[in-house]
PDB file of N, CA and C in Angstrom:
ATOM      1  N   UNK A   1     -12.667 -19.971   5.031  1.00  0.00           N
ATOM      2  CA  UNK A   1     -12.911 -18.932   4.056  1.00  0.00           C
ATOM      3  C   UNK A   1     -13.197 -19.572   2.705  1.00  0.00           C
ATOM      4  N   UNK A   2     -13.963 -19.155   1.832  1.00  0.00           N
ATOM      5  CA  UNK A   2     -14.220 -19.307   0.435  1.00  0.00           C
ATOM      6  C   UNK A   2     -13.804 -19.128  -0.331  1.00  0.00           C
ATOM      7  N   UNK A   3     -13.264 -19.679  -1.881  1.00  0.00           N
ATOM      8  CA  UNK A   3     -12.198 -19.377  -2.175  1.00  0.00           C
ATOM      9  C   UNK A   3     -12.177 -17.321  -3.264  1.00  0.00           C
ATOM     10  N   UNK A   4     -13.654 -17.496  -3.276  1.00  0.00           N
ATOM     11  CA  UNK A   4     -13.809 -16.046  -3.295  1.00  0.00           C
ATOM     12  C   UNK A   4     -13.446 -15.121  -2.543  1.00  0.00           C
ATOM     13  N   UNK A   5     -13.739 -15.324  -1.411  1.00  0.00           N
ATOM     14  CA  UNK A   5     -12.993 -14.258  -0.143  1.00  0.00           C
ATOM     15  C   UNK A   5     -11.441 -14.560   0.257  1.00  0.00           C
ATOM     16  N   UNK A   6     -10.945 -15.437  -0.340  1.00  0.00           N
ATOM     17  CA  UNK A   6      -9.617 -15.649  -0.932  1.00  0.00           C
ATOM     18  C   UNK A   6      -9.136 -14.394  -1.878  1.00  0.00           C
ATOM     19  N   UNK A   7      -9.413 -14.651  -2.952  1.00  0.00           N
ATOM     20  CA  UNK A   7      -9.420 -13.930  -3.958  1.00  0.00           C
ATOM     21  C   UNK A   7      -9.645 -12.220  -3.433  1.00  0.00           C
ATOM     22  N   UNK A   8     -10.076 -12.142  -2.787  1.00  0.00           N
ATOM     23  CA  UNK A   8     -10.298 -10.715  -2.529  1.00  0.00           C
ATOM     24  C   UNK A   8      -9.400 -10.608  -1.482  1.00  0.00           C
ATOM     25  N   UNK A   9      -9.059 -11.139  -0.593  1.00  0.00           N
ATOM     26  CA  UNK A   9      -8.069 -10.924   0.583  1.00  0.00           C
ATOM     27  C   UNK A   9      -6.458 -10.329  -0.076  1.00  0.00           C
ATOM     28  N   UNK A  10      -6.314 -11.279  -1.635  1.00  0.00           N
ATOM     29  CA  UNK A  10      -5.005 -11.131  -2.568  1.00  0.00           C
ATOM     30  C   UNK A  10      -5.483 -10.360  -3.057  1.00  0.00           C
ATOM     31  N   UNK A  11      -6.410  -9.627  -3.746  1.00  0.00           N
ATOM     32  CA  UNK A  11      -6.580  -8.654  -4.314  1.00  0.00           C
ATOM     33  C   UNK A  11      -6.094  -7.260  -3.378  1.00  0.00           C
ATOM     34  N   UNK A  12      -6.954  -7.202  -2.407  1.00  0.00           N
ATOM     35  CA  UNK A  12      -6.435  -6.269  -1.431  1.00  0.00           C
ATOM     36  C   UNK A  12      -5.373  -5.836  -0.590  1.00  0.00           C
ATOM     37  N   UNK A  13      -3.988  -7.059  -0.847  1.00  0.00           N
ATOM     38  CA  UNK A  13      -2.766  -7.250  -0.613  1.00  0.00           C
ATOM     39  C   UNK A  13      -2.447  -7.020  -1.659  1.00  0.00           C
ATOM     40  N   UNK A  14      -2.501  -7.531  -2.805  1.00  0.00           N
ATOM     41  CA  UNK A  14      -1.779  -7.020  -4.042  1.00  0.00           C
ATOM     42  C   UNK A  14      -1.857  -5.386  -4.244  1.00  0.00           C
ATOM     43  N   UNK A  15      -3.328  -4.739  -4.391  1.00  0.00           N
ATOM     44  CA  UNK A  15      -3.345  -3.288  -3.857  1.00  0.00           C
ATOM     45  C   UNK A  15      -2.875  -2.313  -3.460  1.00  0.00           C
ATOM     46  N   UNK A  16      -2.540  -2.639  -2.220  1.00  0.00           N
ATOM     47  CA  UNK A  16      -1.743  -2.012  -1.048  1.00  0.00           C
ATOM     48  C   UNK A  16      -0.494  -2.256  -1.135  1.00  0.00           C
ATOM     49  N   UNK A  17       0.133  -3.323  -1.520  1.00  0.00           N
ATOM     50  CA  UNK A  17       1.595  -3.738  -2.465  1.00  0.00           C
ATOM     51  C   UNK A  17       2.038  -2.444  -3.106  1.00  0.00           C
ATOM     52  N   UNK A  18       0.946  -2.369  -4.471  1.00  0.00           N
ATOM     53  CA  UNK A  18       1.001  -1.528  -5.645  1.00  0.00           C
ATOM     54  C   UNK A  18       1.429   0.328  -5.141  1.00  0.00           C
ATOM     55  N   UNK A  19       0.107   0.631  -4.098  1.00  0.00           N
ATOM     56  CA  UNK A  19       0.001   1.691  -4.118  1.00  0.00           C
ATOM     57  C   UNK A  19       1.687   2.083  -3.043  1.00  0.00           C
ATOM     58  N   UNK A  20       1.945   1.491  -2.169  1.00  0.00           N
ATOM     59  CA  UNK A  20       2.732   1.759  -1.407  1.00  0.00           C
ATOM     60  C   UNK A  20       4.683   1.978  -2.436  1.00  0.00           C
ATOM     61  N   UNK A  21       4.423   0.958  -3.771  1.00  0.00           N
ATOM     62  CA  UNK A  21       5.454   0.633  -4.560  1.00  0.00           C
ATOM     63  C   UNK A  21       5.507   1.980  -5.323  1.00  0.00           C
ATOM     64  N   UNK A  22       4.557   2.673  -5.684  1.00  0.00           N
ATOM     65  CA  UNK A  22       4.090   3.566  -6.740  1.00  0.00           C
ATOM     66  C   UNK A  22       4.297   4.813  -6.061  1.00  0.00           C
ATOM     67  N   UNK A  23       3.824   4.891  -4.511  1.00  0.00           N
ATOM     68  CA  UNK A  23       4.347   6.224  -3.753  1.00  0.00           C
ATOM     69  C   UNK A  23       5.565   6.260  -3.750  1.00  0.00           C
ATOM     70  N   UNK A  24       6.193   5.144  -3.247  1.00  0.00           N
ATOM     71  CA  UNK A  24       7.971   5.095  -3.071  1.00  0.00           C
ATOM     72  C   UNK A  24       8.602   5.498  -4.442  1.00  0.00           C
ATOM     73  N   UNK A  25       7.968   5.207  -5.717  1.00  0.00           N
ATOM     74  CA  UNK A  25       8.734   5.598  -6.711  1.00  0.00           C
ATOM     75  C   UNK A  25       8.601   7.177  -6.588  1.00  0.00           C
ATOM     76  N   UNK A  26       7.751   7.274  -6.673  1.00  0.00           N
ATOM     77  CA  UNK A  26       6.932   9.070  -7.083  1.00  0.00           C
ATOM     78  C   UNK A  26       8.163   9.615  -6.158  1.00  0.00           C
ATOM     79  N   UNK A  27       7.573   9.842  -4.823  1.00  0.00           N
ATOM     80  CA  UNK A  27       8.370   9.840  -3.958  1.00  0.00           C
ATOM     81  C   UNK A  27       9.985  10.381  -4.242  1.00  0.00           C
ATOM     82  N   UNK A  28      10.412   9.669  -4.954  1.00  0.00           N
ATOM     83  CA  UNK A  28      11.992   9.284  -5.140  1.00  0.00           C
ATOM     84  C   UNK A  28      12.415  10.310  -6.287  1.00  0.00           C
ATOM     85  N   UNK A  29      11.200  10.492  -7.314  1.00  0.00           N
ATOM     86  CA  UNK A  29      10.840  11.659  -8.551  1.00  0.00           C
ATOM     87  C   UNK A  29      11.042  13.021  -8.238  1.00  0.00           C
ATOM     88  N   UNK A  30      10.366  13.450  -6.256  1.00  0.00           N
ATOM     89  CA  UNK A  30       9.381  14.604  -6.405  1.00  0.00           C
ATOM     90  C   UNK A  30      11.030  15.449  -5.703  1.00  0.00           C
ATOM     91  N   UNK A  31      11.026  16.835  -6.114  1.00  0.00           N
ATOM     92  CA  UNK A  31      12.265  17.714  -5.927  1.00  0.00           C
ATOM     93  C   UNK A  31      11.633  18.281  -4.739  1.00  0.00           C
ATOM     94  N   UNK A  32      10.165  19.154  -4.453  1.00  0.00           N
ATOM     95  CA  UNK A  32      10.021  19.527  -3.523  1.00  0.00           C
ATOM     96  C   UNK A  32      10.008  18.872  -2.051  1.00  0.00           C
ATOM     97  N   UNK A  33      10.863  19.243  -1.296  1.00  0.00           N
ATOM     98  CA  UNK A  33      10.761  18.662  -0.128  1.00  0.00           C
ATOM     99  C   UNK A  33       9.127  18.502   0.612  1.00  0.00           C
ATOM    100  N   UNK A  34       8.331  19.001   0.624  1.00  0.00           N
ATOM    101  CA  UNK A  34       7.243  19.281   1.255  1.00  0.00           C
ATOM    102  C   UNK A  34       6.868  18.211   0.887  1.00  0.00           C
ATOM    103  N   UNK A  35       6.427  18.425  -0.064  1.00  0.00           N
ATOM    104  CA  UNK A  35       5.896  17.320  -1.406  1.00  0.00           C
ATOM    105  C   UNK A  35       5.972  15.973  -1.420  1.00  0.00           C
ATOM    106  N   UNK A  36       7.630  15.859  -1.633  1.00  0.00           N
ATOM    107  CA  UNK A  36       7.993  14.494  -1.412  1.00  0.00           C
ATOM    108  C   UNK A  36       7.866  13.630  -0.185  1.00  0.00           C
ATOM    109  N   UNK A  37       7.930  14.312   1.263  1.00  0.00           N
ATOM    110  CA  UNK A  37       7.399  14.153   2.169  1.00  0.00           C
ATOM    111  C   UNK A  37       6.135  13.557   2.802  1.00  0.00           C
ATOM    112  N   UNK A  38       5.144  14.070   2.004  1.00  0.00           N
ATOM    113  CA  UNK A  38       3.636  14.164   2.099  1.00  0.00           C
ATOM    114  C   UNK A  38       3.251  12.769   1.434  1.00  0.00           C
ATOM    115  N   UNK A  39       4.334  12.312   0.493  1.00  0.00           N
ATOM    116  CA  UNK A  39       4.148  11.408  -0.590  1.00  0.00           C
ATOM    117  C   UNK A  39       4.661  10.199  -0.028  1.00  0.00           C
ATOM    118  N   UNK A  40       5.722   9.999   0.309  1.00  0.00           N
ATOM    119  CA  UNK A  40       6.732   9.064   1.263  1.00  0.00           C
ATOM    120  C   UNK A  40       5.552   8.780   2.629  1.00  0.00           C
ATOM    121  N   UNK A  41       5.103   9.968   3.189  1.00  0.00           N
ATOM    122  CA  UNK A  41       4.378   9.092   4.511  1.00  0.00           C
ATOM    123  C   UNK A  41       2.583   8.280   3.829  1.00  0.00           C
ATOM    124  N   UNK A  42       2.540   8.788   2.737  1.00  0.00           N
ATOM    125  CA  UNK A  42       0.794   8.033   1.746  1.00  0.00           C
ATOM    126  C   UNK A  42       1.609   6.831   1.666  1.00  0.00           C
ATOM    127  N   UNK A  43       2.646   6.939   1.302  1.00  0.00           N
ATOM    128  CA  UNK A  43       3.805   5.076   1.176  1.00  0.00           C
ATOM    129  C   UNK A  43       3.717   4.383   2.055  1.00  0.00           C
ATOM    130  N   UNK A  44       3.703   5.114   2.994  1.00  0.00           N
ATOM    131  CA  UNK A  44       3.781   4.118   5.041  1.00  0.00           C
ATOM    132  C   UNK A  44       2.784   4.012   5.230  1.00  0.00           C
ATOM    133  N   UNK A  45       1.709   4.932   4.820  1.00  0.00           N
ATOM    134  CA  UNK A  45       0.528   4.453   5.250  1.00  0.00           C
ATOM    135  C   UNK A  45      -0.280   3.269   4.640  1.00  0.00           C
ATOM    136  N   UNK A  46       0.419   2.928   3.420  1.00  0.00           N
ATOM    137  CA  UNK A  46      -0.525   1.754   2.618  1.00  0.00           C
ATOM    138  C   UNK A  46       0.417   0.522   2.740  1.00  0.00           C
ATOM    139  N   UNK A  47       1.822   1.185   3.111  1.00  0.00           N
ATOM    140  CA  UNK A  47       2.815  -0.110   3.683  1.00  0.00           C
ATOM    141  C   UNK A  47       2.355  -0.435   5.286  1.00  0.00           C
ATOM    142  N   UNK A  48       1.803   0.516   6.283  1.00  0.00           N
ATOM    143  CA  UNK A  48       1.589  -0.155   7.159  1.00  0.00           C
ATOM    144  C   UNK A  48      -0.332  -0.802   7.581  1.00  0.00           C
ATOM    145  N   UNK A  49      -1.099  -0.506   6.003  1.00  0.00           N
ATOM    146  CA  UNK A  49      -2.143  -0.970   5.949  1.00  0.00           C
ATOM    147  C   UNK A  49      -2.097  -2.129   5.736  1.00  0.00           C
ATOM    148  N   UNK A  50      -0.987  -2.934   4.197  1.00  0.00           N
ATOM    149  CA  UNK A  50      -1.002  -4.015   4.360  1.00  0.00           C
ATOM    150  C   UNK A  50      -0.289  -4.738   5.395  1.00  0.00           C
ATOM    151  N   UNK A  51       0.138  -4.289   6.223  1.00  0.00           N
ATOM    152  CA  UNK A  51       0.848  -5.094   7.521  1.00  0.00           C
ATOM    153  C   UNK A  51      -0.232  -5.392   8.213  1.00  0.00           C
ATOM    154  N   UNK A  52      -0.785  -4.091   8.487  1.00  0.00           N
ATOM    155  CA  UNK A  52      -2.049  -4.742   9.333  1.00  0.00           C
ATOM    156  C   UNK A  52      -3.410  -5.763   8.588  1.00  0.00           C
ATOM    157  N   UNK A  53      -3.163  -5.677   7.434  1.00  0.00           N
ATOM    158  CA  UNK A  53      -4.418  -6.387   7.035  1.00  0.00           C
ATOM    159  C   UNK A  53      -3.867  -7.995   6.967  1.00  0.00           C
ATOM    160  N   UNK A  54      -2.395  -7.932   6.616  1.00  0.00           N
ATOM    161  CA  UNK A  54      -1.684  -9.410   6.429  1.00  0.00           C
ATOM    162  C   UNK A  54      -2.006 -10.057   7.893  1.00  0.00           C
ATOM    163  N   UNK A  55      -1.222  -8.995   8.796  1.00  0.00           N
ATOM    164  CA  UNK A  55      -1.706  -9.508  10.516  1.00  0.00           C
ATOM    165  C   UNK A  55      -2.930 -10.445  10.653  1.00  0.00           C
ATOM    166  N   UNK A  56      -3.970  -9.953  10.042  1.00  0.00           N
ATOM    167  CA  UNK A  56      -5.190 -10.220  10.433  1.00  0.00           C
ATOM    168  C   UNK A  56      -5.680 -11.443  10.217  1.00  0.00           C
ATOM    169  N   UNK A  57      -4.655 -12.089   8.881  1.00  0.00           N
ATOM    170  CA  UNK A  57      -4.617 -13.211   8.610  1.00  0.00           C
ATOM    171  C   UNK A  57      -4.441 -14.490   9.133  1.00  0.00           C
ATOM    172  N   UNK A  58      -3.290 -13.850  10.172  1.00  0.00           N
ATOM    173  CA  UNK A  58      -2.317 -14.892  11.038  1.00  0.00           C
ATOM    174  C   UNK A  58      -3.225 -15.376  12.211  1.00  0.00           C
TER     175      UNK A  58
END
């Protein structure tokens, strides 16, 4: 790999880091159950995006 497509591989892990960190907070904020719900599984889904994208690495 190049060290550009480096750089973008961490970019796109750092990302998916962020967004999954940022749902879990919200998340933790929101009173409506529905809500908070809906918000918590957008968390798993960008926590289990970067799993799979880290995978891909290995």
């Amino acid at each position: 790999m190049t060290s550009k497509e480096l750089l973008y591989i961490e970019d796109a892990l750092g990302h998916e880091q962020f967004f999954q960190t940022k749902c879990a907070q919200t998340a933790g904020e929101i009173q409506d159950p529905e809500l908070k719900s809906f918000v918590e599984n957008i968390a798993s889904q960008h926590r289990q995006i970067f799993s799979d994208f880290y995978g891909l690495l290995g």
